[in-house]
Short mmCIF file of C-alpha atoms and ligand atoms in Angstrom, two decimals:
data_model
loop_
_atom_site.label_atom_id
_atom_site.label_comp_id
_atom_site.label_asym_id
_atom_site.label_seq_id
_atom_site.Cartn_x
_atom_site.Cartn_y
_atom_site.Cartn_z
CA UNK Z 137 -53.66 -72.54 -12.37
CA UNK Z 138 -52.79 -71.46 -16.15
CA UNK Z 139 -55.62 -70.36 -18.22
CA UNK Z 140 -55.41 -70.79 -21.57
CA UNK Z 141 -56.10 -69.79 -25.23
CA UNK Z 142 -55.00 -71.53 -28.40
CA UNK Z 143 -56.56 -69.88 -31.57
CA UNK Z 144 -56.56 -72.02 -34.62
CA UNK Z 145 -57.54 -74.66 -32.42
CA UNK Z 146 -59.27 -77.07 -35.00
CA UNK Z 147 -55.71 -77.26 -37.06
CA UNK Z 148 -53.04 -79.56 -37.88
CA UNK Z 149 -50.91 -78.56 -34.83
CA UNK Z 150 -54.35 -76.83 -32.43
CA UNK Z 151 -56.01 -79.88 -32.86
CA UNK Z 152 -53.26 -82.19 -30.54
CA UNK Z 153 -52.19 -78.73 -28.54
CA UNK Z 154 -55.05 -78.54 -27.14
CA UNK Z 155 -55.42 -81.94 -26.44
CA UNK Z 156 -51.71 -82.23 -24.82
CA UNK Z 157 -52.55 -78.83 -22.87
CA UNK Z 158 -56.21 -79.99 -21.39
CA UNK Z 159 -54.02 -83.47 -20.52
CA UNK Z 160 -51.44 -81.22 -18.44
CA UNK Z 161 -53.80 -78.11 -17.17
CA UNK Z 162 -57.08 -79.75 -17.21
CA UNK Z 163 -60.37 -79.57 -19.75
CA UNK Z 164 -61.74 -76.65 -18.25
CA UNK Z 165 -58.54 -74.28 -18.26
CA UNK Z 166 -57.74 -74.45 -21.61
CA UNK Z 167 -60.06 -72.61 -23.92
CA UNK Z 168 -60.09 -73.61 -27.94
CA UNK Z 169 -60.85 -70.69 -30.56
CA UNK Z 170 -61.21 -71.00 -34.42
CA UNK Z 171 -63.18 -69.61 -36.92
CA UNK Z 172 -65.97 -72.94 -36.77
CA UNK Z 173 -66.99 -75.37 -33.93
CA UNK Z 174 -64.69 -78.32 -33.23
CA UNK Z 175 -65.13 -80.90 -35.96
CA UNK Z 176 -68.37 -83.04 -34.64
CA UNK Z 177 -69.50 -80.37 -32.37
CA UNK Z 178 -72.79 -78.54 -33.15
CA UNK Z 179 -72.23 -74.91 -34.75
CA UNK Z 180 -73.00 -71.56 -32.75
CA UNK Z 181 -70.81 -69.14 -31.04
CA UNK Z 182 -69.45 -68.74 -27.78
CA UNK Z 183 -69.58 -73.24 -27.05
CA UNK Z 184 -68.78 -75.55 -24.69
CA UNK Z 185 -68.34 -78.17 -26.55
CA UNK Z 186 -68.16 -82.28 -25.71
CA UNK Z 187 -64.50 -82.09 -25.58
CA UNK Z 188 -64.18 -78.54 -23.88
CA UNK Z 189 -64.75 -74.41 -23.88
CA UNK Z 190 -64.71 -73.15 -27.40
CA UNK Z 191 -65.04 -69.98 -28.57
CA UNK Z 192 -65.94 -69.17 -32.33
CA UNK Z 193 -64.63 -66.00 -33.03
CA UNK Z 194 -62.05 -63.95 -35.81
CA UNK Z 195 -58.37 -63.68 -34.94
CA UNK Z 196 -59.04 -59.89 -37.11
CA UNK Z 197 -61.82 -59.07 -34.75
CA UNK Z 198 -59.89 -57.67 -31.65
CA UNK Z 199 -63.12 -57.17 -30.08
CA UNK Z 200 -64.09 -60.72 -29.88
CA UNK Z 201 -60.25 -61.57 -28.85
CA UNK Z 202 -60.41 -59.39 -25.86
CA UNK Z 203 -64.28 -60.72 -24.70
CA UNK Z 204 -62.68 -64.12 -25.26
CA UNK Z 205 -59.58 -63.59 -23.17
CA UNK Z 206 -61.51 -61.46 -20.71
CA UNK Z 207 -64.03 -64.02 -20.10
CA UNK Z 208 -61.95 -66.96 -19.60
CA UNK Z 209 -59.14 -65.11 -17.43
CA UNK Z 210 -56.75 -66.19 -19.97
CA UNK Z 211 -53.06 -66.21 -18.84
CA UNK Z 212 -51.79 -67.88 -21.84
CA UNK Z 213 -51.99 -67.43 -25.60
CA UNK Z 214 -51.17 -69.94 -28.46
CA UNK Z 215 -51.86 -68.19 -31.01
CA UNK Z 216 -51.77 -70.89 -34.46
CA UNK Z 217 -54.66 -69.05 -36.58
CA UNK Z 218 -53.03 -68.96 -39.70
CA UNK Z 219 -53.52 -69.16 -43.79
CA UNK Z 220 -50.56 -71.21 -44.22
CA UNK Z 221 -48.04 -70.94 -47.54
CA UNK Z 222 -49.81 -72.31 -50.72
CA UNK Z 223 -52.88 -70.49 -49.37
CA UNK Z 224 -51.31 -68.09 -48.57
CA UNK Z 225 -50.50 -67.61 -52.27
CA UNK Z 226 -54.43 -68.15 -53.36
CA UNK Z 227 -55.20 -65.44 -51.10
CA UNK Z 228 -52.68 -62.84 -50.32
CA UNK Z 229 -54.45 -59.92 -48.86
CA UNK Z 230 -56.28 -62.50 -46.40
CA UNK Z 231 -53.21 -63.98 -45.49
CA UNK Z 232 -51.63 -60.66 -44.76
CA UNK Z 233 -54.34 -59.17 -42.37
CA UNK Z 234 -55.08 -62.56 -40.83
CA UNK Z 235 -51.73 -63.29 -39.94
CA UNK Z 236 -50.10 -60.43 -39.34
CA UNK Z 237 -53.60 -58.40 -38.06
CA UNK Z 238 -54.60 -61.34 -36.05
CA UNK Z 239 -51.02 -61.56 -34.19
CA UNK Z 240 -51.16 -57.68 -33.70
CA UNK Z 241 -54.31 -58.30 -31.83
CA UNK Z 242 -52.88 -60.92 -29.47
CA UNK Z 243 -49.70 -58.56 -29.02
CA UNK Z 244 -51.46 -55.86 -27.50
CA UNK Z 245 -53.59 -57.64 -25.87
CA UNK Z 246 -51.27 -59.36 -24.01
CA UNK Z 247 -49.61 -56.01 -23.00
CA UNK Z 248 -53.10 -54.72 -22.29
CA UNK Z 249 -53.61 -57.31 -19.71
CA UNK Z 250 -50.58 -56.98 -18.11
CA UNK Z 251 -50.77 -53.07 -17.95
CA UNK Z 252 -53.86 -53.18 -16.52
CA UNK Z 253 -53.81 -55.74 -13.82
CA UNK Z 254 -50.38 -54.60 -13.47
CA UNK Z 255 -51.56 -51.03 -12.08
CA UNK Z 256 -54.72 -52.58 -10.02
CA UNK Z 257 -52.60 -55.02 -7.70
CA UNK Z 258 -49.16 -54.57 -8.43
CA UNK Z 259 -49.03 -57.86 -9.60
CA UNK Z 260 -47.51 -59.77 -12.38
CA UNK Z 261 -51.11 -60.91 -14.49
CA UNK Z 262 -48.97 -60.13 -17.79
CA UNK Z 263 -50.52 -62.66 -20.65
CA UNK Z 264 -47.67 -64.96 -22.10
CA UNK Z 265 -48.13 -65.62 -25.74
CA UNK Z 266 -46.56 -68.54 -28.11
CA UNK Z 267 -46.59 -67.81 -31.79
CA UNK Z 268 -44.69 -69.90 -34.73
CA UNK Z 269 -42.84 -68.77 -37.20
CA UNK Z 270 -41.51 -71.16 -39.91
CA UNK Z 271 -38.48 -72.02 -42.53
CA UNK Z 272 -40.85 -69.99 -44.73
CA UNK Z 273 -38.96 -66.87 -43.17
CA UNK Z 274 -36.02 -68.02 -45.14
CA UNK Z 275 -35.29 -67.76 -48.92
CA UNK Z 276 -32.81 -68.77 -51.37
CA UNK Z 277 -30.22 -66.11 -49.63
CA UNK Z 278 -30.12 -67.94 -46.48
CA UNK Z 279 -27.95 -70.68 -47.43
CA UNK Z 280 -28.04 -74.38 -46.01
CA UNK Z 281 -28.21 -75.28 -42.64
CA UNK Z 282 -30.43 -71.96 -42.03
CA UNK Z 283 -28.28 -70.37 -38.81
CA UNK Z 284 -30.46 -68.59 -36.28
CA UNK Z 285 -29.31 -65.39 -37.15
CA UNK Z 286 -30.44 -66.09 -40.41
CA UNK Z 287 -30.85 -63.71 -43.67
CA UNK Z 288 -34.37 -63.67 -43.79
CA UNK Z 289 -36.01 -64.20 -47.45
CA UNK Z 290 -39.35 -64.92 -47.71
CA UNK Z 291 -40.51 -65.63 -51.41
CA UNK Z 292 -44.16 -65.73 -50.42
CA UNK Z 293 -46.83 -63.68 -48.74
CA UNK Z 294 -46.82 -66.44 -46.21
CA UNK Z 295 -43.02 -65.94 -45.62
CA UNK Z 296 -43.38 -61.89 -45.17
CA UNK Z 297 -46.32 -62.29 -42.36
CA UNK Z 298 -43.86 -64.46 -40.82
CA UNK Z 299 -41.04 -62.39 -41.29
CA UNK Z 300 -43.21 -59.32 -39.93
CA UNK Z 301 -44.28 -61.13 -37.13
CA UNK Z 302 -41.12 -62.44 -36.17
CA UNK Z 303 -39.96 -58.27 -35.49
CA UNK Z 304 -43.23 -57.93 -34.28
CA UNK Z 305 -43.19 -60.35 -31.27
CA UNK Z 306 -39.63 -58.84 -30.57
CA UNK Z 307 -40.26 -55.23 -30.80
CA UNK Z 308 -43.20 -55.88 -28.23
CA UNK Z 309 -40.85 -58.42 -25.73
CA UNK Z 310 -38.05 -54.94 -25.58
CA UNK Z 311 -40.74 -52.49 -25.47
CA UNK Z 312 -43.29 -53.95 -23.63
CA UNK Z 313 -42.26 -56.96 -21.70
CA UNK Z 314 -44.40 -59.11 -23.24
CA UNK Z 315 -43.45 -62.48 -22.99
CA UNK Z 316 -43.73 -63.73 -26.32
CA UNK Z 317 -41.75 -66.81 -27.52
CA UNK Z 318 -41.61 -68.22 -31.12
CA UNK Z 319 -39.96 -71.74 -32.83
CA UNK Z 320 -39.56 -71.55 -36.55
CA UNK Z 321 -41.32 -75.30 -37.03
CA UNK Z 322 -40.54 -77.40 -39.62
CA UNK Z 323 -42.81 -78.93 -41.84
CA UNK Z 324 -44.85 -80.70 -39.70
CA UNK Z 325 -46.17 -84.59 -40.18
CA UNK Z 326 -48.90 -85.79 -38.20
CA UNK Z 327 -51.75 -88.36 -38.57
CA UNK Z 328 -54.55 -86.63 -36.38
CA UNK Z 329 -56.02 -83.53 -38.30
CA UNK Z 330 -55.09 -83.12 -41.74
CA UNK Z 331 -52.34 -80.10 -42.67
CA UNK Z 332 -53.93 -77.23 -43.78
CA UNK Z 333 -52.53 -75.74 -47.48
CA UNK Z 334 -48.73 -75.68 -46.41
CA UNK Z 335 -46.39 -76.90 -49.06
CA UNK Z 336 -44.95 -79.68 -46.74
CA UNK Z 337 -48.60 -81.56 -47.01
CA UNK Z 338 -47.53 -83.49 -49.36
CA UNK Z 339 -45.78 -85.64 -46.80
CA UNK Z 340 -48.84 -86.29 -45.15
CA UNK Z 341 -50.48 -87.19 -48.05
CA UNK Z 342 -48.26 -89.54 -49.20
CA UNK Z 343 -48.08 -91.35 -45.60
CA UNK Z 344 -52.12 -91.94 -45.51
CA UNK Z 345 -52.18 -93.17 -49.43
CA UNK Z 346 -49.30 -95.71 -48.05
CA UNK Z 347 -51.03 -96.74 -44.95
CA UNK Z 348 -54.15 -96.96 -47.17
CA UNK Z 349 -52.52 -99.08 -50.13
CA UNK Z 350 -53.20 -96.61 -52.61
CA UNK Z 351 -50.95 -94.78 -55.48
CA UNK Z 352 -49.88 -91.34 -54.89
CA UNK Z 353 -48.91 -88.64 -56.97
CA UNK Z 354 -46.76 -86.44 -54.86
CA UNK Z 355 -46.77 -82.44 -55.98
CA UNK Z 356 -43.12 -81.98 -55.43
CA UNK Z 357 -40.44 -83.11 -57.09
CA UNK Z 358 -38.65 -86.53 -55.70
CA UNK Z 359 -35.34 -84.96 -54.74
CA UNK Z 360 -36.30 -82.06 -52.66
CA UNK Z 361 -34.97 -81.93 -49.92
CA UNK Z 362 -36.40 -79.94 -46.77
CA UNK Z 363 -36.79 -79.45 -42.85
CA UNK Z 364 -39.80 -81.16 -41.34
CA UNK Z 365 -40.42 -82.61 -37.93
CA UNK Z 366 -42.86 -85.43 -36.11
CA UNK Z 367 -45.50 -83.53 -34.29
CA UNK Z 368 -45.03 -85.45 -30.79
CA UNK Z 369 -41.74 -83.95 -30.92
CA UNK Z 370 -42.93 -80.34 -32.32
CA UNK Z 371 -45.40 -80.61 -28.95
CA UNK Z 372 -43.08 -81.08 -27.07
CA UNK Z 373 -40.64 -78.60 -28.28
CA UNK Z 374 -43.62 -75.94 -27.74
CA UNK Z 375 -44.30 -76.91 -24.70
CA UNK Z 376 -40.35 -77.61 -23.57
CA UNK Z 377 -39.90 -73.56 -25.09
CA UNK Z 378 -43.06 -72.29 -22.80
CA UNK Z 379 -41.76 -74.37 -19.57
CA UNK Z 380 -38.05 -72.98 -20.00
CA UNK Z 381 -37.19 -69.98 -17.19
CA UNK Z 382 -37.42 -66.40 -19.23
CA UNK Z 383 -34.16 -65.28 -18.37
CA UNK Z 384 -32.42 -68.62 -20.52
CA UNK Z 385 -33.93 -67.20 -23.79
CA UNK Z 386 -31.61 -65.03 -26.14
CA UNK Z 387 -33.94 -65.15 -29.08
CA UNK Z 388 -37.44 -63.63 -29.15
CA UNK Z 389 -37.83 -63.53 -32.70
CA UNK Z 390 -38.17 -67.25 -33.10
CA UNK Z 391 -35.84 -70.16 -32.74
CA UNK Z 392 -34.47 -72.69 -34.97
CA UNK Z 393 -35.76 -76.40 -34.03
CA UNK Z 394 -34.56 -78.91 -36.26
CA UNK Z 395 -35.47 -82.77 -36.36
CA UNK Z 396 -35.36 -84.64 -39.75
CA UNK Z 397 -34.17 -83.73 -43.18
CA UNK Z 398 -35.87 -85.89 -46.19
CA UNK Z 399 -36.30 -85.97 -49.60
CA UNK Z 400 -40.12 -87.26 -50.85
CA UNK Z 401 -38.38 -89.82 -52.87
CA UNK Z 402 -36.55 -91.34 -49.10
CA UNK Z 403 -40.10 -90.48 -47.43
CA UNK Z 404 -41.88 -92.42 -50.46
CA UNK Z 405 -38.87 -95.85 -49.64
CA UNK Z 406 -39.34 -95.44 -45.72
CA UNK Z 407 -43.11 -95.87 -46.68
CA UNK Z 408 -42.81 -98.68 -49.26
CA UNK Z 409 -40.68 -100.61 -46.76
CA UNK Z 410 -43.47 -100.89 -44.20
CA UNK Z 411 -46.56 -101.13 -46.50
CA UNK Z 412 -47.22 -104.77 -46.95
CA UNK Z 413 -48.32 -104.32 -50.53
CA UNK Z 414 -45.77 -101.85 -51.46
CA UNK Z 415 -46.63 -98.47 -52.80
CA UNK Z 416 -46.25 -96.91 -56.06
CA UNK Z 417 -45.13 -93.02 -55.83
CA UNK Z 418 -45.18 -90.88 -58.69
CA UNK Z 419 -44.08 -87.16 -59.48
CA UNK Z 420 -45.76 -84.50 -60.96
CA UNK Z 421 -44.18 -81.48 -59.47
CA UNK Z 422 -47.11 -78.66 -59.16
CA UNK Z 423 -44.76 -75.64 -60.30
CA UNK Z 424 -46.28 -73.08 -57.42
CA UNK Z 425 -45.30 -75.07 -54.89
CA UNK Z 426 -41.93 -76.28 -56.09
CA UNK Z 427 -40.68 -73.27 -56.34
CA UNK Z 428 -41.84 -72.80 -52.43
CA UNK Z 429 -39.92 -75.86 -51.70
CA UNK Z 430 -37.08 -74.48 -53.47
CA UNK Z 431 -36.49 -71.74 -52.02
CA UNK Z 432 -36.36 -73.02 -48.57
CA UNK Z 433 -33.31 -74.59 -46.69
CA UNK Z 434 -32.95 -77.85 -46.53
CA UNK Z 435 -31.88 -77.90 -42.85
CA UNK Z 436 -31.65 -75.38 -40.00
CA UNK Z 437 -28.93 -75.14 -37.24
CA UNK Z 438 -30.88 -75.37 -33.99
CA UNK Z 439 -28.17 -75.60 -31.17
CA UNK Z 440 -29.51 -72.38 -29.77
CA UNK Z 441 -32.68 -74.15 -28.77
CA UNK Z 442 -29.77 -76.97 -27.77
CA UNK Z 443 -28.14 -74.35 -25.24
CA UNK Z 444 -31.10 -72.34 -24.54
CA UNK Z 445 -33.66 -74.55 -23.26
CA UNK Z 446 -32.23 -78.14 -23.81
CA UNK Z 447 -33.83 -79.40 -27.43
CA UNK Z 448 -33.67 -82.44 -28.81
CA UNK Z 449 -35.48 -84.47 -31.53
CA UNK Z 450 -36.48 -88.08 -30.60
CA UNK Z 451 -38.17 -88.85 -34.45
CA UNK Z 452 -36.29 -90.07 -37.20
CA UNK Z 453 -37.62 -91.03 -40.41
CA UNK Z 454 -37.95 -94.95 -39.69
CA UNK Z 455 -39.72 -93.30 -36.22
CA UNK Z 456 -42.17 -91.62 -38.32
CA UNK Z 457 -42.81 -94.12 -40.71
CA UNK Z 458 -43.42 -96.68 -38.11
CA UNK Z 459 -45.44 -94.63 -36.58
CA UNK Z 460 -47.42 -92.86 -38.92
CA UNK Z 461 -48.42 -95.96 -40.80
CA UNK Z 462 -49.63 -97.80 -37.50
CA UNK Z 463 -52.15 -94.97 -36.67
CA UNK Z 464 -53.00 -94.48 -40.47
CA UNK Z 465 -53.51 -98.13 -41.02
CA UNK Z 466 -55.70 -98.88 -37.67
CA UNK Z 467 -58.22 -95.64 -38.34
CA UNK Z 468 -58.57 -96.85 -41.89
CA UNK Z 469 -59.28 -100.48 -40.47
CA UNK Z 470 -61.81 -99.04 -38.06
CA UNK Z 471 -63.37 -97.10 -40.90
CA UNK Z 472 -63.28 -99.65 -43.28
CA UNK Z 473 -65.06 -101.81 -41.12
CA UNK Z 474 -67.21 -100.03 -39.46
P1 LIG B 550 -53.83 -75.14 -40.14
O1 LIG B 550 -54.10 -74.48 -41.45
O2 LIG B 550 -53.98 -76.61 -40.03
O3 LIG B 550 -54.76 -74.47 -39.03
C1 LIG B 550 -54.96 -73.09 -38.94
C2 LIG B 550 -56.28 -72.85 -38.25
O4 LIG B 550 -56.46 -71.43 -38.17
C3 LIG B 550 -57.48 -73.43 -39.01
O5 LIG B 550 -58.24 -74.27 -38.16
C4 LIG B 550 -58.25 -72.20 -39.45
O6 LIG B 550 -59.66 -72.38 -39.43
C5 LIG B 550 -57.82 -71.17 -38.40
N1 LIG B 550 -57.99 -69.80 -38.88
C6 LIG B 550 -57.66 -69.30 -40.09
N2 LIG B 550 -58.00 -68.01 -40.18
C7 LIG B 550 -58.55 -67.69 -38.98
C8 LIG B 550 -59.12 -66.48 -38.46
N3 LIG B 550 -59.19 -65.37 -39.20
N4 LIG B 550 -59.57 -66.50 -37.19
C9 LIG B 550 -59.53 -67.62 -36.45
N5 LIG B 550 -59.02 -68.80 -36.89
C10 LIG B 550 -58.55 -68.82 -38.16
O7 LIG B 550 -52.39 -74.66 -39.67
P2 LIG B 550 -51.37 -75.41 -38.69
O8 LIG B 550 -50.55 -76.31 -39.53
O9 LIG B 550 -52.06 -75.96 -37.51
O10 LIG B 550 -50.44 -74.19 -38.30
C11 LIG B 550 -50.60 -73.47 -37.10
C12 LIG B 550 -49.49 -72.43 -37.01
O11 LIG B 550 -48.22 -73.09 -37.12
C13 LIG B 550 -49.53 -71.40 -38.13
O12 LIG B 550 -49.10 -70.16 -37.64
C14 LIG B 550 -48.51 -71.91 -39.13
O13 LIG B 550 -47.95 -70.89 -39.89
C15 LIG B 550 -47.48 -72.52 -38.19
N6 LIG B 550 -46.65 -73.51 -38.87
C16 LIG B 550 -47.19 -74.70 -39.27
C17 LIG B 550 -46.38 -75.62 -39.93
C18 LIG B 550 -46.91 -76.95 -40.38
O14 LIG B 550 -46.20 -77.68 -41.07
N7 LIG B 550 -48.14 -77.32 -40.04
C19 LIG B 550 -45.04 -75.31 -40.19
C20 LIG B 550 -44.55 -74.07 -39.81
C21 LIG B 550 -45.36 -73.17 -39.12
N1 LIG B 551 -45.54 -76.42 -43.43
C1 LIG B 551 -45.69 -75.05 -43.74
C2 LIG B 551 -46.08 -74.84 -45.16
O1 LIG B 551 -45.76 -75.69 -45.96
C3 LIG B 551 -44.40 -74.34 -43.47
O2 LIG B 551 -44.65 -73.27 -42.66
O3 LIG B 551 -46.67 -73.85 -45.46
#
């Protein structure tokens, strides 16, 4: 039975993985780790919370990675503790050593693990790790759609630790054997836990104001244009990229998954459309992240995770919108309410 660890568990994307994983492996077996408690769940280290084993520990503390993983006979890694790209900017030295530190960590743990159980049995106990990378590993040289083999760009610190880590997790799969697999995810939309200081927020933001019937003021301009993806689908293609057979993989730096392509002006229509009362979007580009935005692709060219390991989207934009605004609009109800 997999055992497994997903840092960065109380996050936009941790938040449902672990939910999806515990629905597939089973409460116990999957093991959530962040720097806090859930959200709701008393503080203190080492928990097992109402919703399942949690550990409260450091992604830079290797030490408290290793107990973790020892403890809970962890097979698997998801490793999502991240500062993500307009935090990233507040804070570049912590972005830097969390990021790239924290993966490090994970890395050689991983080929710790398998070493050592490797010489006691002569088994295969070798930890499997997911990290993602991100379209913030490609800049203004990369062109539009962003090919796999991509000039890499990064305009931000964010960017670099992605960039890093994307060598990183490859140097260690041809030197080690670890078994690390990446995506490079889109900006992600997703009405569960709110996104965490990415410059793609903004289209969560602007979803919840709609299903909430207020005004928004969206922090990029209305015509620009980038990558992002549904999260049931971004689950899925995590999960669909751990489940595919090793030897079907050419990419262990991280692959290209693509999904939807909008501007905030066609997110801000799909939204009026479905809000009963309207909604009235306005622009007042923040120039930080604009010039994030900017310097990303619009699209990326996926059909390696096509060939590889069989990906396809099943979101579009009217998919999201329907979607997003049904869940915003019935947990705003119930709040409202009650
Ligand atoms: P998030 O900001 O919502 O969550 C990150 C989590 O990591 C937070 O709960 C935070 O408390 C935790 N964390 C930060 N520093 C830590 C530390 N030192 N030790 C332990 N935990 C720490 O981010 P997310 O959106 O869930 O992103 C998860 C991963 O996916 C990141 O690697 C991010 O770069 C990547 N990604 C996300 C998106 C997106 O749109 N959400 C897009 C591309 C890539
Ligand atoms: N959604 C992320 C961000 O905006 C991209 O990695 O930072």
């Amino acid at each position: 039975m997999q055992r497994v660890l997903v840092t960065g568990a109380n996050g936009q994307i941790g938040s449902e993985l672990v939910a999806a994983l515990r629905e597939r492996a089973g409460v116990e077996h999957v093991v959530g780790a962040d720097l806090r408690p859930p959200p709701g769940a008393p503080a203190g280290n080492g928990s097992a919370t109402a919703s399942g084993p949690h550990e409260v520990l450091d992604v830079r503390d290797r030490a408290a990675l290793e107990r973790a993983m020892r403890e809970h006979h962890v097979d698997t890694v998801f490793h999502l503790a991240s500062l993500l790209s307009a935090s990233g900017e507040e804070a570049p030295d912590r972005a830097w050593d969390v990021n790239t530190n924290g993966l490090k960590h994970v890395l050689d743990l991983a080929r710790a693990c398998g070493e050592n159980e490797g010489r006691r049995d002569g088994a295969d106990h070798s930890v499997r790790v997911f990290w993602p990378s991100s379209i913030a590993a490609f800049g203004p040289a990369t062109g539009t759609p962003a090919p796999q083999q991509a000039v890499l760009d990064p305009q931000t610190m964010y960017g670099v630790t992605k960039v890093s880590g994307e060598f990183l997790c490859r140097y260690y799969h041809q030197k080690y054997g670890v078994d690390v697999r990446g995506l490079r995810y889109p900006g992600l939309v997703s009405h569960a836990a709110p996104p965490g200081g990415g410059t793609t927020d903004y289209a969560v933001e602007m979803c919840r104001a709609a299903a909430e019937e207020r005004s928004y003021t969206c922090f990029l301009e209305p015509a620009t244009r980038l990558p992002m993806m549904y999260m049931p689908d971004a689950l899925r293609a995590t999960l669909d990229l751990m489940d595919a057979p090793a030897e079907a993989l050419t990419a262990r730096t991280s692959y290209n998954v693509g999904a939807l392509s909008f501007t905030a002006a066609e997110l801000a229509e799909a939204l009026a459309a479905r809000a009963p009362g309207g909604f009235d979007c306005r622009y007042e580009p923040d120039p930080e992240r604009q010039q994030i935005a900017d310097s990303w692709p619009a699209t990326v060219d996926d059909q390696p995770a096509r060939d590889d390991w069989g990906w396809q989207p099943q979101y579009d934009l009217g998919a999201l919108a329907d979607d997003m605004i049904g869940h915003l609009q019935a947990g705003f109800k119930s709040k409202v309410e009650g």
